[in-house]
Short mmCIF file of C-alpha atoms in Angstrom, two decimals:
data_model
loop_
_atom_site.label_atom_id
_atom_site.label_comp_id
_atom_site.label_asym_id
_atom_site.label_seq_id
_atom_site.Cartn_x
_atom_site.Cartn_y
_atom_site.Cartn_z
CA MET A 1 0.55 -0.14 -0.11
CA PRO A 2 1.82 2.93 -1.20
CA ASP A 3 1.60 5.81 1.41
CA LEU A 4 0.47 9.82 0.46
CA THR A 5 2.47 11.89 -1.60
CA PRO A 6 1.64 14.92 -3.74
CA GLU A 7 1.66 12.12 -7.04
CA SER A 8 0.20 9.56 -5.13
CA ALA A 9 -2.94 11.98 -3.63
CA TRP A 10 -3.52 12.75 -7.36
CA GLU A 11 -3.49 9.67 -9.15
CA HIS A 12 -6.29 8.59 -5.94
CA ALA A 13 -8.46 12.01 -6.50
CA THR A 14 -8.20 11.15 -10.57
CA GLY A 15 -9.26 7.45 -10.68
CA GLY A 16 -6.16 5.90 -10.69
CA PRO A 17 -3.16 4.18 -10.22
CA TRP A 18 -2.67 4.80 -14.68
CA PRO A 19 -0.41 2.75 -16.27
CA LYS A 20 3.13 3.26 -15.86
CA PRO A 21 4.28 3.85 -19.53
CA GLU A 22 7.60 2.30 -18.56
CA CYS A 23 5.86 -0.99 -17.96
CA LEU A 24 5.18 -0.86 -21.13
CA SER A 25 5.97 -0.95 -24.62
CA GLY A 26 4.59 -0.61 -28.41
CA ASP A 27 1.43 0.90 -28.72
CA GLU A 28 0.67 0.92 -25.04
CA LEU A 29 3.20 2.87 -23.94
CA ALA A 30 2.46 5.61 -26.49
CA MET A 31 -1.11 5.39 -25.21
CA ALA A 32 -0.26 5.59 -21.33
CA GLU A 33 1.15 8.69 -21.66
CA ALA A 34 -1.36 9.77 -23.76
CA ILE A 35 -3.58 9.32 -20.61
CA ARG A 36 -1.10 10.56 -18.48
CA GLU A 37 -1.07 14.29 -20.68
CA SER A 38 -4.55 14.33 -20.23
CA LEU A 39 -4.37 14.29 -16.45
CA THR A 40 -3.13 17.47 -16.52
CA GLY A 41 -6.56 19.16 -18.09
CA ILE A 42 -8.70 17.82 -15.47
CA GLY A 43 -10.78 20.02 -13.16
CA LEU A 44 -9.93 22.77 -16.75
CA SER A 45 -11.99 21.53 -19.77
CA SER A 46 -15.53 20.40 -18.28
CA PRO A 47 -17.83 20.36 -19.23
CA ASN A 48 -15.64 18.51 -22.20
CA PRO A 49 -13.71 15.65 -22.01
CA SER A 50 -10.63 15.71 -20.37
CA VAL A 51 -8.62 14.22 -23.56
CA GLY A 52 -5.02 13.55 -24.20
CA CYS A 53 -2.34 13.59 -27.59
CA VAL A 54 0.61 12.09 -28.04
CA LEU A 55 2.07 12.35 -31.95
CA MET A 56 5.00 9.21 -32.47
CA LYS A 57 6.68 9.51 -35.48
CA ASP A 58 10.19 6.79 -36.40
CA GLY A 59 10.30 5.98 -32.64
CA ARG A 60 9.50 9.48 -30.21
CA SER A 61 7.06 11.47 -29.48
CA ILE A 62 6.62 14.84 -31.40
CA GLY A 63 3.85 16.62 -30.15
CA ARG A 64 2.09 15.77 -27.47
CA GLY A 65 -1.04 17.54 -26.05
CA ALA A 66 -4.53 18.13 -23.29
CA HIS A 67 -7.96 19.79 -23.49
CA ARG A 68 -7.41 22.27 -20.48
CA ARG A 69 -10.76 24.02 -21.49
CA ALA A 70 -13.51 24.42 -22.75
CA GLY A 71 -13.58 26.42 -26.22
CA GLY A 72 -9.66 26.21 -26.71
CA SER A 73 -8.16 23.34 -28.78
CA HIS A 74 -8.92 20.41 -28.21
CA ALA A 75 -5.88 17.88 -27.47
CA GLU A 76 -5.51 16.54 -31.53
CA ILE A 77 -5.19 20.30 -32.26
CA LEU A 78 -2.14 21.14 -29.19
CA ALA A 79 -0.13 17.58 -29.66
CA ILE A 80 0.22 19.47 -33.62
CA GLN A 81 0.66 22.43 -33.27
CA ASP A 82 3.46 21.14 -30.76
CA ALA A 83 5.89 19.71 -33.05
CA ARG A 84 5.66 23.05 -35.17
CA GLU A 85 6.82 24.66 -32.16
CA ARG A 86 9.05 21.69 -31.98
CA GLY A 87 10.17 22.34 -35.66
CA GLU A 88 8.75 18.32 -35.92
CA SER A 89 6.55 17.83 -39.24
CA ALA A 90 2.86 15.60 -37.91
CA ASP A 91 2.64 13.95 -42.23
CA GLY A 92 3.64 10.67 -41.86
CA ALA A 93 2.94 10.40 -37.80
CA THR A 94 0.91 8.15 -35.40
CA ALA A 95 -1.94 10.11 -33.38
CA TYR A 96 -2.57 7.96 -29.67
CA VAL A 97 -5.88 9.50 -28.93
CA THR A 98 -7.55 8.79 -25.60
CA LEU A 99 -10.60 9.14 -27.22
CA GLU A 100 -12.18 9.00 -30.12
CA PRO A 101 -11.11 12.93 -32.24
CA CYS A 102 -14.55 14.50 -33.18
CA CYS A 103 -15.34 14.99 -36.64
CA HIS A 104 -18.26 17.93 -35.75
CA PHE A 105 -18.14 21.97 -34.98
CA GLY A 106 -18.89 22.64 -32.15
CA ARG A 107 -16.94 25.88 -30.27
CA THR A 108 -14.24 24.71 -32.19
CA PRO A 109 -13.62 22.86 -35.69
CA PRO A 110 -13.15 18.85 -35.88
CA CYS A 111 -10.01 17.25 -34.68
CA THR A 112 -10.67 14.35 -38.03
CA ASP A 113 -9.92 17.23 -40.24
CA ALA A 114 -7.27 18.82 -38.59
CA LEU A 115 -5.69 14.83 -38.42
CA LEU A 116 -6.10 14.56 -41.85
CA ARG A 117 -4.52 18.13 -42.89
CA ALA A 118 -0.89 17.50 -40.65
CA GLY A 119 -0.97 14.40 -43.31
CA VAL A 120 -1.45 11.92 -39.37
CA LYS A 121 -1.31 8.65 -41.56
CA LYS A 122 -2.35 6.49 -38.42
CA VAL A 123 -4.61 7.01 -35.52
CA VAL A 124 -4.81 4.94 -32.47
CA VAL A 125 -8.14 5.46 -29.94
CA GLY A 126 -8.46 4.34 -26.29
CA VAL A 127 -11.80 4.36 -26.63
CA ARG A 128 -15.03 4.86 -28.71
CA ASP A 129 -16.74 8.64 -28.19
CA ARG A 130 -20.10 8.17 -26.39
CA ASN A 131 -20.99 11.99 -27.43
CA PRO A 132 -24.14 11.86 -30.49
CA ARG A 133 -22.46 14.02 -32.62
CA VAL A 134 -18.85 11.83 -33.37
CA ALA A 135 -19.79 7.78 -31.83
CA GLY A 136 -18.47 6.44 -34.60
CA GLY A 137 -18.79 8.95 -36.73
CA GLY A 138 -14.77 11.19 -35.57
CA LEU A 139 -13.37 7.17 -36.65
CA ALA A 140 -14.98 6.44 -40.23
CA ILE A 141 -14.55 9.98 -41.44
CA LEU A 142 -10.76 8.51 -40.72
CA GLY A 143 -10.91 5.22 -42.37
CA ALA A 144 -13.21 6.77 -45.13
CA ASN A 145 -9.57 9.02 -46.18
CA GLY A 146 -7.22 6.57 -46.39
CA VAL A 147 -6.02 6.92 -42.55
CA GLU A 148 -5.26 3.56 -40.71
CA VAL A 149 -7.73 3.61 -37.60
CA VAL A 150 -6.70 1.17 -34.79
CA GLU A 151 -9.40 0.88 -31.75
CA GLY A 152 -9.58 0.29 -27.85
CA VAL A 153 -5.78 0.27 -27.14
CA LEU A 154 -5.64 0.66 -23.41
CA GLY A 155 -9.64 0.47 -23.69
CA ASN A 156 -11.16 0.27 -20.12
CA ILE A 157 -8.22 2.30 -18.63
CA CYS A 158 -9.56 5.38 -20.77
CA ALA A 159 -13.34 4.07 -20.96
CA HIS A 160 -12.31 4.65 -17.05
CA LEU A 161 -10.53 7.87 -17.30
CA HIS A 162 -13.08 9.35 -19.78
CA ALA A 163 -16.37 7.93 -17.47
CA PRO A 164 -18.07 11.45 -15.50
CA PHE A 165 -17.93 12.82 -19.53
CA PHE A 166 -19.95 9.80 -20.25
CA LYS A 167 -22.17 10.19 -17.80
CA SER A 168 -22.43 13.48 -18.01
CA ILE A 169 -23.74 13.11 -22.02
CA GLN A 170 -25.57 10.27 -21.13
CA THR A 171 -26.88 10.75 -18.26
CA GLY A 172 -27.28 14.36 -17.86
CA LEU A 173 -26.34 14.23 -14.76
CA PRO A 174 -22.38 14.66 -13.03
CA TRP A 175 -20.00 12.53 -11.52
CA VAL A 176 -20.35 12.48 -8.32
CA MET A 177 -17.68 12.03 -5.56
CA LEU A 178 -18.51 11.80 -2.30
CA LYS A 179 -15.35 12.14 0.91
CA LEU A 180 -16.08 10.63 3.83
CA ALA A 181 -13.85 10.43 7.34
CA LEU A 182 -14.49 7.87 9.17
CA GLY A 183 -13.47 5.89 12.38
CA SER A 184 -12.62 2.73 12.37
CA ASP A 185 -16.34 1.83 13.52
CA ASN A 186 -18.01 3.83 10.06
CA GLY A 187 -18.61 6.45 12.83
CA ILE A 188 -19.09 9.72 10.92
CA GLY A 189 -18.35 11.75 15.09
CA SER A 190 -21.05 14.23 16.45
CA THR A 191 -23.56 16.30 14.30
CA SER A 192 -22.71 19.49 16.41
CA VAL A 193 -18.63 19.73 16.54
CA THR A 194 -15.78 19.20 14.45
CA THR A 195 -14.51 15.92 14.43
CA ASN A 196 -10.72 15.84 13.35
CA ILE A 197 -10.30 11.95 11.76
CA THR A 198 -6.87 13.38 9.11
CA THR A 199 -3.83 15.23 10.27
CA PRO A 200 -3.68 19.16 8.47
CA LYS A 201 -0.79 17.62 6.22
CA THR A 202 -3.34 14.61 5.39
CA GLN A 203 -5.91 17.93 4.40
CA SER A 204 -4.54 19.41 1.99
CA LEU A 205 -3.82 16.45 0.02
CA ALA A 206 -7.00 16.07 0.48
CA HIS A 207 -7.24 18.50 -1.50
CA ALA A 208 -6.65 16.63 -5.54
CA LEU A 209 -10.45 16.11 -4.85
CA ARG A 210 -11.63 19.43 -5.30
CA ARG A 211 -8.95 20.41 -7.91
CA VAL A 212 -9.79 17.78 -10.34
CA CYS A 213 -13.96 17.93 -9.66
CA ASP A 214 -15.70 21.49 -10.84
CA GLY A 215 -18.13 21.61 -7.46
CA ILE A 216 -18.25 21.13 -4.79
CA LEU A 217 -21.48 19.92 -2.76
CA VAL A 218 -22.18 20.59 1.30
CA GLY A 219 -25.29 20.97 3.26
CA ARG A 220 -26.55 23.46 5.95
CA ASN A 221 -25.70 22.68 9.10
CA THR A 222 -21.79 21.17 7.79
CA VAL A 223 -21.68 25.66 6.92
CA ALA A 224 -23.17 26.30 10.69
CA VAL A 225 -20.65 24.36 12.18
CA ASP A 226 -17.50 24.68 10.97
CA ASN A 227 -17.71 27.94 8.51
CA PRO A 228 -15.68 26.67 6.43
CA GLN A 229 -14.25 28.05 2.80
CA LEU A 230 -15.18 25.40 0.79
CA THR A 231 -12.00 26.48 -1.97
CA ASP A 232 -9.58 24.71 -3.87
CA ARG A 233 -6.23 25.16 -2.22
CA TRP A 234 -4.65 22.23 -4.22
CA LEU A 235 -0.82 22.25 -3.63
CA GLU A 236 -0.21 23.93 -7.46
CA PRO A 237 -1.74 27.02 -8.14
CA ALA A 238 -5.39 27.48 -10.52
CA GLU A 239 -5.18 27.49 -14.04
CA PRO A 240 -7.03 31.28 -14.76
CA ASN A 241 -9.94 29.73 -16.04
CA ARG A 242 -10.44 27.05 -13.39
CA VAL A 243 -14.27 27.96 -12.46
CA PHE A 244 -14.83 26.53 -8.90
CA ARG A 245 -18.39 26.15 -7.64
CA ARG A 246 -19.28 25.89 -3.66
CA ILE A 247 -22.38 24.77 -3.50
CA VAL A 248 -24.66 25.01 0.03
CA LEU A 249 -27.78 23.24 0.77
CA ASP A 250 -30.09 25.96 2.63
CA SER A 251 -33.43 25.65 1.51
CA HIS A 252 -34.62 28.45 3.42
CA GLY A 253 -32.02 30.54 3.12
CA SER A 254 -30.85 30.45 6.97
CA LEU A 255 -27.29 30.84 6.91
CA SER A 256 -26.11 34.90 7.81
CA SER A 257 -24.54 36.79 5.14
CA ASN A 258 -21.43 36.90 7.07
CA ARG A 259 -20.27 32.89 6.99
CA SER A 260 -16.22 32.53 5.02
CA VAL A 261 -18.18 30.08 1.86
CA TRP A 262 -20.23 33.10 0.87
CA GLN A 263 -17.25 35.95 0.62
CA ASN A 264 -15.59 36.59 -2.51
CA ALA A 265 -12.14 34.04 -3.59
CA SER A 266 -10.37 34.50 -6.65
CA GLY A 267 -11.80 31.25 -9.37
CA HIS A 268 -14.35 30.81 -6.73
CA LEU A 269 -18.29 31.26 -7.41
CA SER A 270 -20.72 30.74 -4.36
CA MET A 271 -23.75 29.17 -4.71
CA ARG A 272 -26.83 28.68 -2.12
CA VAL A 273 -29.64 25.95 -2.99
CA LEU A 274 -32.96 27.17 -1.46
CA THR A 275 -36.81 25.84 -2.07
CA GLU A 276 -38.35 29.00 -0.71
CA GLU A 277 -37.56 32.77 -0.95
CA ALA A 278 -34.87 34.81 0.49
CA GLU A 279 -33.09 38.11 1.32
CA PRO A 280 -30.16 38.00 -0.63
CA ILE A 281 -26.71 37.33 -0.21
CA ASP A 282 -23.99 40.22 -2.85
CA GLY A 283 -22.08 37.73 -4.85
CA VAL A 284 -24.33 34.79 -4.00
CA GLU A 285 -26.18 32.99 -7.08
CA ASP A 286 -29.40 31.15 -5.51
CA LEU A 287 -30.27 28.78 -7.37
CA ARG A 288 -34.21 27.87 -6.51
CA LEU A 289 -35.73 24.30 -6.50
CA PRO A 290 -38.97 22.71 -6.03
CA PRO A 291 -39.31 21.86 -2.25
CA GLY A 292 -38.82 17.49 -1.29
CA SER A 293 -39.08 15.35 0.65
CA GLY A 294 -36.26 17.05 3.67
CA GLY A 295 -34.84 19.53 1.06
CA CYS A 296 -34.81 19.93 -2.76
CA SER A 297 -34.58 16.78 -4.85
CA LEU A 298 -31.19 16.01 -5.51
CA ARG A 299 -31.63 14.66 -8.84
CA HIS A 300 -33.12 17.77 -9.74
CA LEU A 301 -30.90 19.55 -8.45
CA LEU A 302 -27.36 17.47 -10.11
CA HIS A 303 -28.47 17.57 -13.27
CA GLU A 304 -29.23 21.66 -12.68
CA LEU A 305 -25.44 21.61 -11.99
CA THR A 306 -24.44 19.64 -14.77
CA LEU A 307 -26.50 22.84 -16.95
CA ARG A 308 -24.58 24.76 -15.57
CA GLY A 309 -21.10 23.32 -17.06
CA ILE A 310 -19.84 21.14 -14.17
CA CYS A 311 -19.08 17.35 -14.51
CA ARG A 312 -18.10 16.08 -11.47
CA LEU A 313 -19.66 17.08 -8.23
CA LEU A 314 -17.59 16.36 -5.13
CA VAL A 315 -20.27 15.92 -2.17
CA GLU A 316 -18.33 16.99 1.65
CA GLY A 317 -20.73 17.07 4.26
CA GLY A 318 -22.55 15.13 6.98
CA ALA A 319 -23.97 11.34 8.13
CA ASN A 320 -27.94 13.54 6.49
CA LEU A 321 -26.54 14.81 3.13
CA ALA A 322 -23.54 11.51 2.82
CA SER A 323 -27.04 8.67 3.27
CA GLN A 324 -29.77 11.05 0.50
CA MET A 325 -26.77 11.33 -1.65
CA LEU A 326 -26.32 7.44 -1.20
CA GLN A 327 -29.91 5.63 -0.98
CA ASN A 328 -31.19 8.19 -3.53
CA ASN A 329 -27.75 5.81 -5.49
CA LEU A 330 -26.28 9.48 -6.90
CA VAL A 331 -22.98 8.18 -5.61
CA ASP A 332 -20.10 7.21 -8.76
CA VAL A 333 -17.18 7.14 -5.90
CA LEU A 334 -16.77 8.03 -2.32
CA HIS A 335 -13.73 8.67 -0.90
CA ILE A 336 -13.96 7.47 2.37
CA PHE A 337 -10.66 8.64 4.51
CA ARG A 338 -10.35 6.13 7.29
CA SER A 339 -9.13 6.90 11.24
CA ALA A 340 -8.22 3.53 12.56
CA LYS A 341 -9.67 4.49 15.84
CA PRO A 342 -13.16 4.80 16.19
CA VAL A 343 -14.80 8.22 16.23
CA GLY A 344 -18.76 7.18 17.38
CA GLY A 345 -21.43 10.37 16.36
CA SER A 346 -23.89 8.79 13.27
CA ILE A 347 -22.65 5.17 11.55
CA VAL A 348 -22.54 5.07 7.85
CA THR A 349 -23.54 1.95 6.09
CA LEU A 350 -22.70 1.29 2.69
CA ASP A 351 -24.51 -1.46 0.45
CA SER A 352 -22.24 -3.90 -0.41
CA SER A 353 -24.69 -4.22 -3.15
CA VAL A 354 -23.48 -0.91 -4.48
CA PHE A 355 -20.66 -0.98 -3.52
CA GLY A 356 -18.64 -4.26 -3.56
CA ALA A 357 -14.91 -3.38 -1.98
CA PRO A 358 -12.28 -0.66 -1.94
CA ALA A 359 -11.03 -0.90 -5.59
CA ASN A 360 -7.56 1.64 -4.42
CA PHE A 361 -5.59 2.37 -0.97
CA VAL A 362 -3.17 4.68 0.33
CA ARG A 363 -2.54 5.39 3.50
CA PHE A 364 -1.92 8.42 5.49
CA ASP A 365 -0.99 8.68 8.35
CA GLY A 366 -3.02 7.19 11.37
CA GLY A 367 -5.23 5.72 8.62
CA VAL A 368 -6.12 4.81 5.42
CA TRP A 369 -7.69 6.53 1.87
CA GLU A 370 -9.94 4.85 0.29
CA VAL A 371 -11.43 4.96 -2.87
CA TRP A 372 -14.18 3.12 -3.49
CA TYR A 373 -16.51 2.68 -7.08
CA LYS A 374 -19.96 1.81 -8.38
CA ASN A 375 -20.17 -2.34 -9.09
CA LYS A 376 -22.17 -1.24 -11.77
CA ILE A 377 -20.41 1.57 -13.22
CA ASN A 378 -20.77 0.58 -17.01
CA VAL A 379 -17.12 2.18 -18.48
CA ALA A 380 -16.17 -0.45 -21.38
#
């Protein structure tokens, strides 16, 4: 079991561990490099997928790129530009792309056109795009124009990498990551006081989870008790186009305007989810939804967040919100920071028919960070 470091934290937060290129050869080695490249765009490209591309020619890499901003150049175009800046030509090269190249006009022109103009002779794709505007069309266009196409290299891994985008495009729901800090007894601690299960160092490295997401969701009680900022404080500075939403369930608008989460922070937007009229708070977006059992419909809320460009959502909160998310089958991944000691309080019970067993582990001082995936997530 590896120790918690910035590198292992990023691997776990992005869905890894990912294949190490140095342990592979041939097409798989190059695709592993494209996957590594794609990781640099996670948390930046939503609602688009963070695609990675590597251009190979004569057994060496001549260009690479990753999609890092919606409306900006896609990975294939950036890799071609990178090759040119290095004084290389993509004519006759092989492109390794984690996701099928797009073939439609959106905010940018089709990547299939760019690959054909550059003279790329072969395109190796990890997984076919599930966006109905592509869905095999990109591969068909390339093949019809004489480009050799290979599909499915590290395919299951690339499907896992792009599962958040696939879920968003197919269901209209974001990829939901639930973070829980539990004792050895599955206790979450008292709801009336702050229970620290992890050390400040571990808490800092856990901010990798915020960096890979587009927003964070908490309940009213978390803000009332802890008064958190809910900001993304990952080790590396965020890029200028990075936008992170801080979303608070406050049905009656009872939280005061001096709470830290409402205060302005660069690159951070605040949203209050209401079910009735409330006095506005300067600089805070209000999303009013119909009332439901115990508040608003969480599924309705998730659809609204997807419409606002949130592809990956981190849920941090107490036992009540966690239980609602789990009971409504809205969680895709669990990140459990488990202490070696019991903490009491409310107990979180995981349904073994939904979450079978943790897939990955990393060790921190005093406990283990466990990653659990929903059993029936279709990523193939």
